[in-house]
């Protein structure tokens, strides 16, 4: 007996008229008939018809099992993010969104009803009500509309900074040694000029002897790093690094009415710096990872993090960087954080990461070229077995339609379901820039992060001690090393030290010890977090 000849199955609970539906449809409907809290994505598409009796949903507790939203340009990925973010906020879950194109800010304002919205809502049986959601707007380094987000160089760490500077593996390892050197000498790396000052010292006549003591770092490699830093600064990158450093716990806030805050990182002003903003997003996630406590499986996520333009993160990434991403995604689930990668095709995401993305919303793909056709076939292979001809369906989906499979309440994959998605209830477009600026300046966080602070750090210490050493005819005796930067609180960076540059920076005895224990000390310093980012005291 074929599927078309099979007798009607028992109707799943809540699906009216289900006995009249084909057997595959009944199986799909049963797979999405969750009893607990869930997000509503839309209604099933089958044989060219929208079936509003069969609602496609994601169980709320499964949102920390990560996900992928993919599809060609113009297929509705951004509106899908908006739809999911709205429902998460309404259920008390904070959300982070990266707004690359500048059209996500509308989530803070009620949507505008029109014929198109009414038609979509009627098709999927949605009770559409215009609504805005509590938002905070951020901007990297204050470039653009938003509260400035900055990181210190020490906190950013050598692995992420190497990605931004486009260093090769050898140069990345050498940069890690330089970070360790600065930590051991108490030279705080707050901004780019601090790191440049340390590298400049190590390549100077006075500092060259120190290169031999930190794992054989060559003068040539140090020079390459210095030139990369100089070019990076010349491109206007300095504002992104410094203090006050952004506290990523701000992303987990809940509004006074119990709704989760939607944190929107405005990126249009840095669209031409993809390496920078994609790596900064990874810093935010890495910082959350090593600050949040373990919570195990929870009834709702503590935060859902949408990683837009994810392919930029993986392009030209080193093995260490990819390994760190994989480990972060694997482990951050137990801290209650869900991560959704947003890109064009699943092949943009490495296999080890893709294997951990349990929730999938795949918008239409195009197959105009041989490469497109290859990507289409690869995408189809990433889905479970399905009654659909996915190659045909994925090329025929319209805007606002997607193929969905998620994890059920028991953690098993649901049947593949072609879905007509609901319409967001917030504004589907940007808010007025003047209104955005008013919202930013009215935020209680604005006064905390608006103005950059330039306190004494490595640059000032090296400059002052070098001047002191130049004016002193006799060198001072070496002293014990300063307390490592990684073990001090964030508020002690301005402490005065009266030792000379030789006392502060040059301690050959320390580096003899360092050379003997290089295999353990360096490794421990660089891996103090997954990405080598510095742990901070809140």
Coordinates of C-alpha atoms in Angstrom, one line a residue:
X1 CA 0.0 0.0 0.0
X2 CA 1.4 3.4 -1.0
X3 CA 1.3 6.5 1.2
X4 CA -1.5 7.9 -1.0
X5 CA -3.6 4.7 -0.4
X6 CA -2.9 4.6 3.4
X7 CA -6.0 5.0 5.6
X8 CA -6.3 8.3 7.5
X9 CA -4.4 8.4 10.7
X10 CA -5.7 9.6 14.0
X11 CA -5.7 13.4 14.1
X12 CA -3.0 15.0 16.3
X13 CA -4.4 17.0 19.2
X14 CA -5.3 20.5 18.3
X15 CA -5.4 20.0 14.5
X16 CA -9.0 20.4 13.3
X17 CA -10.0 18.5 10.2
X18 CA -6.8 16.6 10.3
X19 CA -8.3 13.2 9.3
X20 CA -8.9 14.6 5.8
X21 CA -5.2 15.4 5.4
X22 CA -2.7 13.0 3.7
X23 CA -0.6 10.7 5.8
X24 CA 2.7 12.6 5.4
X25 CA 0.9 15.8 6.5
X26 CA -0.5 14.1 9.6
X27 CA 3.0 12.9 10.5
X28 CA 4.4 16.4 10.2
X29 CA 1.5 17.9 12.2
X30 CA 2.1 15.3 15.0
X31 CA 5.8 16.2 15.1
X32 CA 5.0 19.8 15.9
X33 CA 2.2 19.3 18.4
X34 CA 4.1 20.4 21.4
X35 CA 2.5 20.7 24.8
X36 CA 4.9 23.2 26.5
X37 CA 5.8 26.8 25.6
X38 CA 6.9 27.3 22.1
X39 CA 7.5 30.0 19.4
X40 CA 5.1 30.0 16.5
X41 CA 6.8 30.2 13.1
X42 CA 3.9 29.8 10.7
X43 CA 1.7 27.3 8.9
X44 CA 2.6 24.2 6.8
X45 CA 2.9 24.4 3.1
X46 CA 1.9 21.2 1.2
X47 CA 1.3 20.6 -2.5
X48 CA 1.2 24.4 -3.1
X49 CA -1.4 25.1 -0.4
X50 CA -1.0 26.8 3.0
X51 CA -2.6 24.6 5.8
X52 CA -3.3 26.8 8.8
X53 CA -4.5 23.8 10.8
X54 CA -0.9 22.6 11.0
X55 CA 1.2 25.1 12.9
X56 CA 5.0 24.9 12.8
X57 CA 6.7 25.8 16.1
X58 CA 9.9 25.7 18.1
X59 CA 9.8 24.5 21.8
X60 CA 11.1 27.3 24.0
X61 CA 13.5 25.0 26.0
X62 CA 15.2 23.9 22.8
X63 CA 16.3 27.4 21.8
X64 CA 19.6 26.9 23.6
X65 CA 20.3 23.9 21.3
X66 CA 21.4 26.5 18.7
X67 CA 20.2 27.0 15.2
X68 CA 20.8 28.2 11.6
X69 CA 18.8 30.7 9.6
X70 CA 20.0 30.5 6.0
X71 CA 18.9 31.6 2.5
X72 CA 19.7 33.7 -0.5
X73 CA 19.7 37.5 -0.3
X74 CA 16.2 38.9 -0.3
X75 CA 14.4 35.7 0.9
X76 CA 13.3 37.1 4.3
X77 CA 16.1 36.0 6.7
X78 CA 16.0 39.3 8.6
X79 CA 12.2 39.2 9.1
X80 CA 12.6 35.7 10.4
X81 CA 15.1 36.9 13.0
X82 CA 12.7 39.7 13.9
X83 CA 9.8 37.2 14.3
X84 CA 11.8 34.9 16.5
X85 CA 13.2 37.8 18.6
X86 CA 9.8 39.3 19.2
X87 CA 8.4 36.1 20.6
X88 CA 11.5 35.4 22.7
X89 CA 11.2 38.9 24.2
X90 CA 7.5 38.4 24.9
X91 CA 8.3 35.3 26.8
X92 CA 11.0 37.0 29.0
X93 CA 14.1 35.9 27.1
X94 CA 16.7 38.6 26.3
X95 CA 18.0 38.6 22.7
X96 CA 21.1 39.9 20.9
X97 CA 20.8 41.0 17.2
X98 CA 23.5 42.3 15.0
X99 CA 22.0 44.8 12.6
X100 CA 24.3 44.7 9.6
X101 CA 22.1 46.5 7.1
X102 CA 20.4 48.9 9.5
X103 CA 16.9 47.6 9.2
X104 CA 16.4 45.8 12.5
X105 CA 15.9 48.8 14.7
X106 CA 12.2 48.7 13.8
X107 CA 11.7 46.0 16.4
X108 CA 11.4 48.7 19.0
X109 CA 8.3 50.2 17.3
X110 CA 4.8 48.8 16.5
X111 CA 4.3 47.6 13.0
X112 CA 2.1 49.1 10.5
X113 CA -1.0 47.2 9.3
X114 CA -1.6 47.0 5.6
X115 CA -3.1 44.7 3.0
X116 CA 0.0 42.6 2.7
X117 CA 0.3 42.0 6.5
X118 CA -3.5 41.3 6.8
X119 CA -3.3 38.8 4.0
X120 CA -0.3 37.0 5.5
X121 CA -1.9 36.9 8.9
X122 CA -5.1 35.4 7.5
X123 CA -3.2 32.7 5.5
X124 CA -1.4 31.4 8.6
X125 CA -4.2 32.0 11.1
X126 CA -2.2 34.6 13.0
X127 CA -3.8 37.1 15.4
X128 CA -1.7 40.0 14.3
X129 CA -1.4 42.9 16.8
X130 CA 1.1 45.8 16.3
X131 CA 3.7 45.8 19.1
X132 CA 7.1 47.3 19.8
X133 CA 9.6 45.6 22.1
X134 CA 12.1 46.9 24.7
X135 CA 15.4 47.6 23.0
X136 CA 18.9 48.8 23.7
X137 CA 21.0 50.1 20.7
X138 CA 24.8 49.7 20.6
X139 CA 27.5 50.7 18.1
X140 CA 31.1 49.4 17.9
X141 CA 33.4 52.1 19.2
X142 CA 30.5 54.6 19.1
X143 CA 30.6 54.7 15.3
X144 CA 27.0 55.1 14.3
X145 CA 23.8 55.3 16.3
X146 CA 24.1 53.5 19.6
X147 CA 25.8 53.2 23.0
X148 CA 29.6 52.6 22.4
X149 CA 30.8 49.1 22.7
X150 CA 34.6 48.8 23.4
X151 CA 36.9 46.1 24.4
X152 CA 40.4 46.3 25.9
X153 CA 43.2 44.7 24.0
X154 CA 44.0 42.4 26.9
X155 CA 40.4 41.3 27.1
X156 CA 40.1 40.8 23.4
X157 CA 43.0 38.4 23.4
X158 CA 45.6 37.3 20.9
X159 CA 43.5 34.7 18.9
X160 CA 40.7 37.2 18.1
X161 CA 43.1 40.0 17.5
X162 CA 45.1 37.9 15.1
X163 CA 41.9 37.2 13.1
X164 CA 41.3 41.0 12.9
X165 CA 44.9 41.7 11.9
X166 CA 44.8 38.8 9.4
X167 CA 48.0 37.2 10.8
X168 CA 49.1 33.7 9.9
X169 CA 49.5 30.9 12.3
X170 CA 53.1 31.7 13.2
X171 CA 52.4 35.4 13.7
X172 CA 49.3 34.5 15.8
X173 CA 51.4 32.3 18.1
X174 CA 54.0 35.1 18.4
X175 CA 51.3 37.6 19.3
X176 CA 50.3 35.3 22.1
X177 CA 53.8 35.4 23.4
X178 CA 53.8 39.2 23.3
X179 CA 50.5 39.2 25.3
X180 CA 52.1 36.9 27.9
X181 CA 55.2 39.2 28.1
X182 CA 52.9 42.1 28.8
X183 CA 51.0 40.2 31.4
X184 CA 54.1 39.1 33.2
X185 CA 55.5 42.7 33.2
X186 CA 52.4 44.3 34.4
X187 CA 51.9 46.3 31.2
X188 CA 48.2 46.7 30.7
X189 CA 47.1 46.5 27.1
X190 CA 44.1 48.7 27.0
X191 CA 44.1 50.1 23.5
X192 CA 46.1 49.8 20.3
X193 CA 48.8 52.2 21.2
X194 CA 49.6 50.1 24.3
X195 CA 50.2 47.0 22.2
X196 CA 52.1 49.0 19.6
X197 CA 54.3 50.4 22.4
X198 CA 55.1 46.9 23.8
X199 CA 56.0 45.6 20.3
X200 CA 58.0 48.7 19.5
X201 CA 60.0 48.2 22.7
X202 CA 60.6 44.5 21.9
X203 CA 62.0 45.5 18.4
X204 CA 64.2 48.3 19.8
X205 CA 67.9 47.9 20.6
X206 CA 67.0 47.9 24.3
X207 CA 64.3 45.3 24.0
X208 CA 65.8 42.9 21.4
X209 CA 67.4 40.8 24.1
X210 CA 64.0 40.2 25.6
X211 CA 62.9 38.5 22.3
X212 CA 65.3 35.7 23.0
X213 CA 63.6 35.0 26.3
X214 CA 60.0 34.6 25.2
X215 CA 60.1 31.5 23.1
X216 CA 62.3 32.6 20.3
X217 CA 60.1 35.3 18.9
X218 CA 61.9 36.6 15.9
X219 CA 62.6 40.3 15.2
X220 CA 61.1 39.8 11.7
X221 CA 57.8 38.4 13.0
X222 CA 57.6 41.2 15.7
X223 CA 58.2 43.7 12.9
X224 CA 55.3 42.2 10.8
X225 CA 53.0 42.4 13.8
X226 CA 54.0 46.0 14.4
X227 CA 53.4 47.0 10.8
X228 CA 50.0 45.2 10.9
X229 CA 49.1 47.2 14.0
X230 CA 50.2 50.5 12.4
X231 CA 48.1 49.8 9.3
X232 CA 45.1 48.8 11.4
X233 CA 45.3 52.1 13.3
X234 CA 45.6 54.0 10.0
X235 CA 42.3 52.5 8.9
X236 CA 40.6 54.2 11.8
X237 CA 40.2 51.2 14.1
X238 CA 41.4 52.8 17.3
X239 CA 37.9 53.7 18.7
X240 CA 36.9 50.0 19.0
X241 CA 39.6 49.3 21.7
X242 CA 39.7 51.0 25.0
X243 CA 37.8 51.8 28.2
X244 CA 35.2 51.8 29.6
X245 CA 35.0 48.2 28.4
X246 CA 31.5 46.9 27.7
X247 CA 30.1 44.5 30.3
X248 CA 28.5 41.7 28.3
X249 CA 26.1 41.0 31.2
X250 CA 24.2 44.0 29.9
X251 CA 22.9 41.7 27.1
X252 CA 21.0 39.5 29.6
X253 CA 18.7 42.2 31.0
X254 CA 15.0 41.9 31.4
X255 CA 12.7 45.0 31.1
X256 CA 10.5 46.1 34.0
X257 CA 7.4 44.6 32.4
X258 CA 9.1 41.1 32.4
X259 CA 9.9 41.1 28.6
X260 CA 13.4 40.3 27.5
X261 CA 15.5 43.2 26.3
X262 CA 16.5 43.1 22.6
X263 CA 20.0 44.3 22.3
X264 CA 20.6 45.6 18.7
X265 CA 24.2 46.2 17.6
X266 CA 24.0 48.8 14.8
X267 CA 26.7 47.9 12.2
X268 CA 25.9 50.0 9.1
X269 CA 28.8 52.4 9.9
X270 CA 31.3 49.5 9.9
X271 CA 29.9 47.5 7.0
X272 CA 33.2 47.9 5.2
X273 CA 35.1 46.3 8.1
X274 CA 33.7 42.8 8.1
X275 CA 36.7 41.1 9.7
X276 CA 36.4 43.6 12.6
X277 CA 32.7 43.4 13.4
X278 CA 32.4 39.6 12.9
X279 CA 35.3 39.0 15.3
X280 CA 33.9 41.5 17.8
X281 CA 30.7 39.5 17.8
X282 CA 32.7 36.5 18.7
X283 CA 34.4 38.4 21.5
X284 CA 31.0 39.2 22.9
X285 CA 30.0 35.5 22.8
X286 CA 33.4 34.4 24.3
X287 CA 33.1 36.9 27.1
X288 CA 29.6 35.7 27.9
X289 CA 30.9 32.1 27.9
X290 CA 33.5 32.5 30.6
X291 CA 31.4 34.9 32.8
X292 CA 28.1 33.0 32.9
X293 CA 27.5 30.2 35.4
X294 CA 26.6 26.7 34.5
X295 CA 22.8 26.2 34.6
X296 CA 22.3 22.9 32.6
X297 CA 19.0 22.4 30.9
X298 CA 16.5 25.2 31.7
X299 CA 12.9 25.8 30.8
X300 CA 13.9 28.9 28.8
X301 CA 17.2 30.3 27.5
X302 CA 19.0 33.0 29.5
X303 CA 19.9 34.7 26.2
X304 CA 19.6 33.9 22.5
X305 CA 22.4 35.4 20.4
X306 CA 21.9 35.8 16.6
X307 CA 25.2 35.9 14.7
X308 CA 24.4 37.6 11.4
X309 CA 26.7 37.3 8.3
X310 CA 28.2 34.3 9.9
X311 CA 30.3 33.4 6.8
X312 CA 32.5 36.4 7.6
X313 CA 33.5 34.8 10.9
X314 CA 34.8 31.7 9.3
X315 CA 36.5 33.1 6.2
X316 CA 40.3 32.7 6.4
X317 CA 40.0 31.6 10.0
X318 CA 43.0 29.8 11.6
X319 CA 42.6 26.3 13.0
X320 CA 42.9 27.7 16.5
X321 CA 40.2 30.2 15.8
X322 CA 37.8 27.5 14.4
X323 CA 38.6 25.1 17.2
X324 CA 37.7 27.9 19.7
X325 CA 34.4 28.6 17.9
X326 CA 33.5 24.9 17.9
X327 CA 34.2 24.6 21.6
X328 CA 32.4 27.7 22.5
X329 CA 29.2 26.7 20.7
X330 CA 29.4 23.2 22.2
X331 CA 29.8 24.3 25.8
X332 CA 27.8 27.6 26.0
X333 CA 24.5 25.6 25.8
X334 CA 25.0 24.5 29.4
X335 CA 25.1 28.2 30.4
X336 CA 21.7 28.8 29.0
X337 CA 22.7 30.6 25.8
X338 CA 21.4 29.8 22.4
X339 CA 23.3 30.8 19.3
X340 CA 21.8 31.2 15.8
X341 CA 24.1 31.6 12.9
X342 CA 22.6 33.6 10.0
X343 CA 24.1 33.1 6.5
X344 CA 23.3 32.1 2.9
X345 CA 24.0 28.4 2.9
X346 CA 24.9 25.7 5.5
X347 CA 28.2 25.2 3.7
X348 CA 29.3 28.6 5.0
X349 CA 29.4 27.0 8.5
X350 CA 32.2 24.4 9.3
X351 CA 30.8 20.9 9.7
X352 CA 31.8 20.6 13.4
X353 CA 29.8 23.7 14.2
X354 CA 26.9 22.9 11.8
X355 CA 26.5 19.5 13.6
X356 CA 25.6 21.4 16.8
X357 CA 22.8 23.5 15.3
X358 CA 19.6 21.6 16.1
X359 CA 17.1 24.2 14.8
X360 CA 17.0 25.0 11.1
X361 CA 15.1 27.6 9.1
X362 CA 16.2 27.4 5.5
X363 CA 14.9 30.1 3.1
X364 CA 15.0 29.8 -0.6
X365 CA 18.2 29.1 -2.5
X366 CA 19.0 30.0 -6.1
X367 CA 20.6 27.6 -8.6
X368 CA 21.6 29.8 -11.5
X369 CA 25.2 28.6 -11.7
X370 CA 27.1 25.2 -11.2
X371 CA 28.3 26.5 -7.8
X372 CA 24.8 27.3 -6.8
X373 CA 23.6 23.9 -7.8
X374 CA 26.4 22.3 -5.8
X375 CA 25.5 24.4 -2.8
X376 CA 21.8 23.4 -3.2
X377 CA 22.6 19.7 -3.3
X378 CA 24.9 20.1 -0.2
X379 CA 22.1 21.9 1.6
X380 CA 19.6 19.1 0.9
X381 CA 22.0 16.5 2.3
X382 CA 22.0 18.3 5.7
X383 CA 18.3 17.7 6.2
X384 CA 16.6 14.6 7.6
X385 CA 14.7 12.3 5.2
X386 CA 11.6 14.1 4.0
X387 CA 8.5 13.5 1.8
X388 CA 9.4 16.7 0.0
X389 CA 11.6 16.9 -3.1
X390 CA 13.8 19.5 -1.3
X391 CA 15.9 20.4 -4.3
X392 CA 12.7 21.5 -6.0
X393 CA 11.1 23.1 -2.9
X394 CA 14.1 25.1 -1.9
X395 CA 14.3 26.8 -5.3
X396 CA 10.6 27.5 -5.4
X397 CA 10.0 29.0 -2.0
X398 CA 8.8 32.6 -2.0
X399 CA 9.9 35.5 0.2
X400 CA 8.8 34.8 3.8
X401 CA 8.7 31.0 3.3
X402 CA 11.2 28.5 4.6
X403 CA 11.9 24.8 5.1
X404 CA 12.0 24.1 8.9
X405 CA 13.2 21.3 11.1
X406 CA 13.8 21.8 14.9
X407 CA 14.3 19.8 18.0
X408 CA 11.2 18.4 19.7
X409 CA 10.6 18.7 23.5
X410 CA 12.4 15.3 23.7
X411 CA 15.4 16.6 21.8
X412 CA 14.7 14.6 18.6
X413 CA 14.6 16.2 15.1
X414 CA 11.1 17.1 13.9
X415 CA 9.9 16.2 10.4
X416 CA 11.0 18.6 7.6
X417 CA 8.2 21.2 7.1
X418 CA 7.9 23.7 4.3
X419 CA 6.4 26.7 6.1
X420 CA 4.8 30.0 5.3
X421 CA 6.1 32.2 8.1
X422 CA 4.1 34.7 10.2
X423 CA 4.5 38.4 9.9
X424 CA 6.5 40.3 12.6
X425 CA 4.3 42.5 14.8
X426 CA 7.0 45.2 15.1
X427 CA 8.0 47.7 12.4
X428 CA 9.6 45.9 9.4
X429 CA 12.2 48.6 8.6
X430 CA 14.4 51.1 10.4
X431 CA 13.1 53.6 12.9
X432 CA 13.9 57.3 12.3
X433 CA 17.5 58.1 13.1
X434 CA 16.5 61.1 15.3
X435 CA 14.2 58.8 17.3
X436 CA 17.0 56.2 17.5
X437 CA 19.4 58.8 18.9
X438 CA 16.8 59.9 21.5
X439 CA 16.4 56.3 22.6
X440 CA 20.1 55.9 22.9
X441 CA 20.7 59.0 25.0
X442 CA 17.8 58.2 27.2
X443 CA 19.2 54.9 28.1
X444 CA 20.7 54.5 31.7
X445 CA 23.7 52.8 30.0
X446 CA 24.6 55.8 27.9
X447 CA 26.3 57.7 30.7
X448 CA 28.3 54.6 31.6
X449 CA 29.8 54.0 28.2
X450 CA 29.5 57.2 26.1
X451 CA 32.8 58.8 26.9
X452 CA 36.1 57.0 26.3
X453 CA 38.6 57.0 29.2
X454 CA 42.4 56.9 28.6
X455 CA 44.0 55.9 31.8
X456 CA 47.7 55.0 32.4
X457 CA 48.6 51.7 30.8
X458 CA 51.5 50.2 28.9
X459 CA 52.0 53.1 26.5
X460 CA 52.3 55.7 29.3
X461 CA 54.4 53.4 31.5
X462 CA 56.9 52.6 28.8
X463 CA 57.1 56.2 27.6
X464 CA 57.6 57.5 31.1
X465 CA 60.1 54.9 32.2
X466 CA 62.1 55.2 28.9
X467 CA 62.4 58.9 29.5
X468 CA 63.5 58.3 33.1
X469 CA 66.0 55.7 32.0
X470 CA 67.4 58.1 29.3
X471 CA 67.9 60.8 31.9
X472 CA 69.6 58.4 34.4
X473 CA 73.3 57.7 33.8
X474 CA 73.3 54.4 35.7
X475 CA 70.9 51.6 35.1
X476 CA 69.0 50.3 38.1
X477 CA 69.2 46.8 39.4
X478 CA 66.6 44.4 38.1
X479 CA 63.7 43.8 40.5
X480 CA 61.0 41.3 40.9
X481 CA 58.3 41.3 38.2
X482 CA 55.2 43.3 38.7
X483 CA 52.0 41.6 39.7
X484 CA 50.6 40.0 36.5
X485 CA 47.8 42.0 34.8
X486 CA 45.6 39.0 34.6
X487 CA 45.4 38.7 38.4
X488 CA 44.5 42.3 39.2
X489 CA 41.2 44.0 39.4
X490 CA 40.2 46.3 36.6
X491 CA 40.4 49.4 38.9
X492 CA 44.1 49.2 39.7
X493 CA 45.5 50.1 36.3
X494 CA 46.4 53.6 37.3
X495 CA 48.7 52.7 40.2
X496 CA 51.9 54.7 40.1
X497 CA 55.2 52.8 39.9
X498 CA 58.5 54.6 40.4
X499 CA 60.8 51.9 39.1
X500 CA 62.8 52.6 36.0
X501 CA 62.1 51.0 32.6
X502 CA 64.8 48.5 33.3
X503 CA 63.1 47.5 36.6
X504 CA 59.7 47.5 35.0
X505 CA 60.3 45.8 31.7
X506 CA 63.7 44.1 31.7
X507 CA 64.1 41.2 34.1
X508 CA 66.3 38.6 32.6
X509 CA 66.0 36.3 35.6
X510 CA 62.2 36.1 35.1
X511 CA 62.6 35.2 31.5
X512 CA 65.2 32.5 32.2
X513 CA 62.5 30.9 34.3
X514 CA 59.9 31.6 31.7
X515 CA 62.0 29.8 29.0
X516 CA 62.4 26.8 31.3
X517 CA 58.7 26.5 31.8
X518 CA 57.5 27.8 28.5
X519 CA 55.4 24.7 27.6
X520 CA 53.2 25.2 30.7
X521 CA 53.2 28.9 31.5
X522 CA 52.6 30.2 28.0
X523 CA 49.9 27.6 27.4
X524 CA 48.1 28.4 30.6
X525 CA 48.2 32.1 30.0
X526 CA 46.8 31.9 26.4
X527 CA 44.1 29.4 27.2
X528 CA 42.8 31.0 30.3
X529 CA 39.7 31.3 28.3
X530 CA 38.8 29.5 25.0
X531 CA 39.9 32.4 22.9
X532 CA 42.7 33.6 25.1
X533 CA 40.5 36.5 26.3
X534 CA 41.3 37.8 29.7
X535 CA 39.0 37.0 32.6
X536 CA 37.5 40.0 34.3
X537 CA 36.1 40.7 37.7
X538 CA 32.6 42.1 37.7

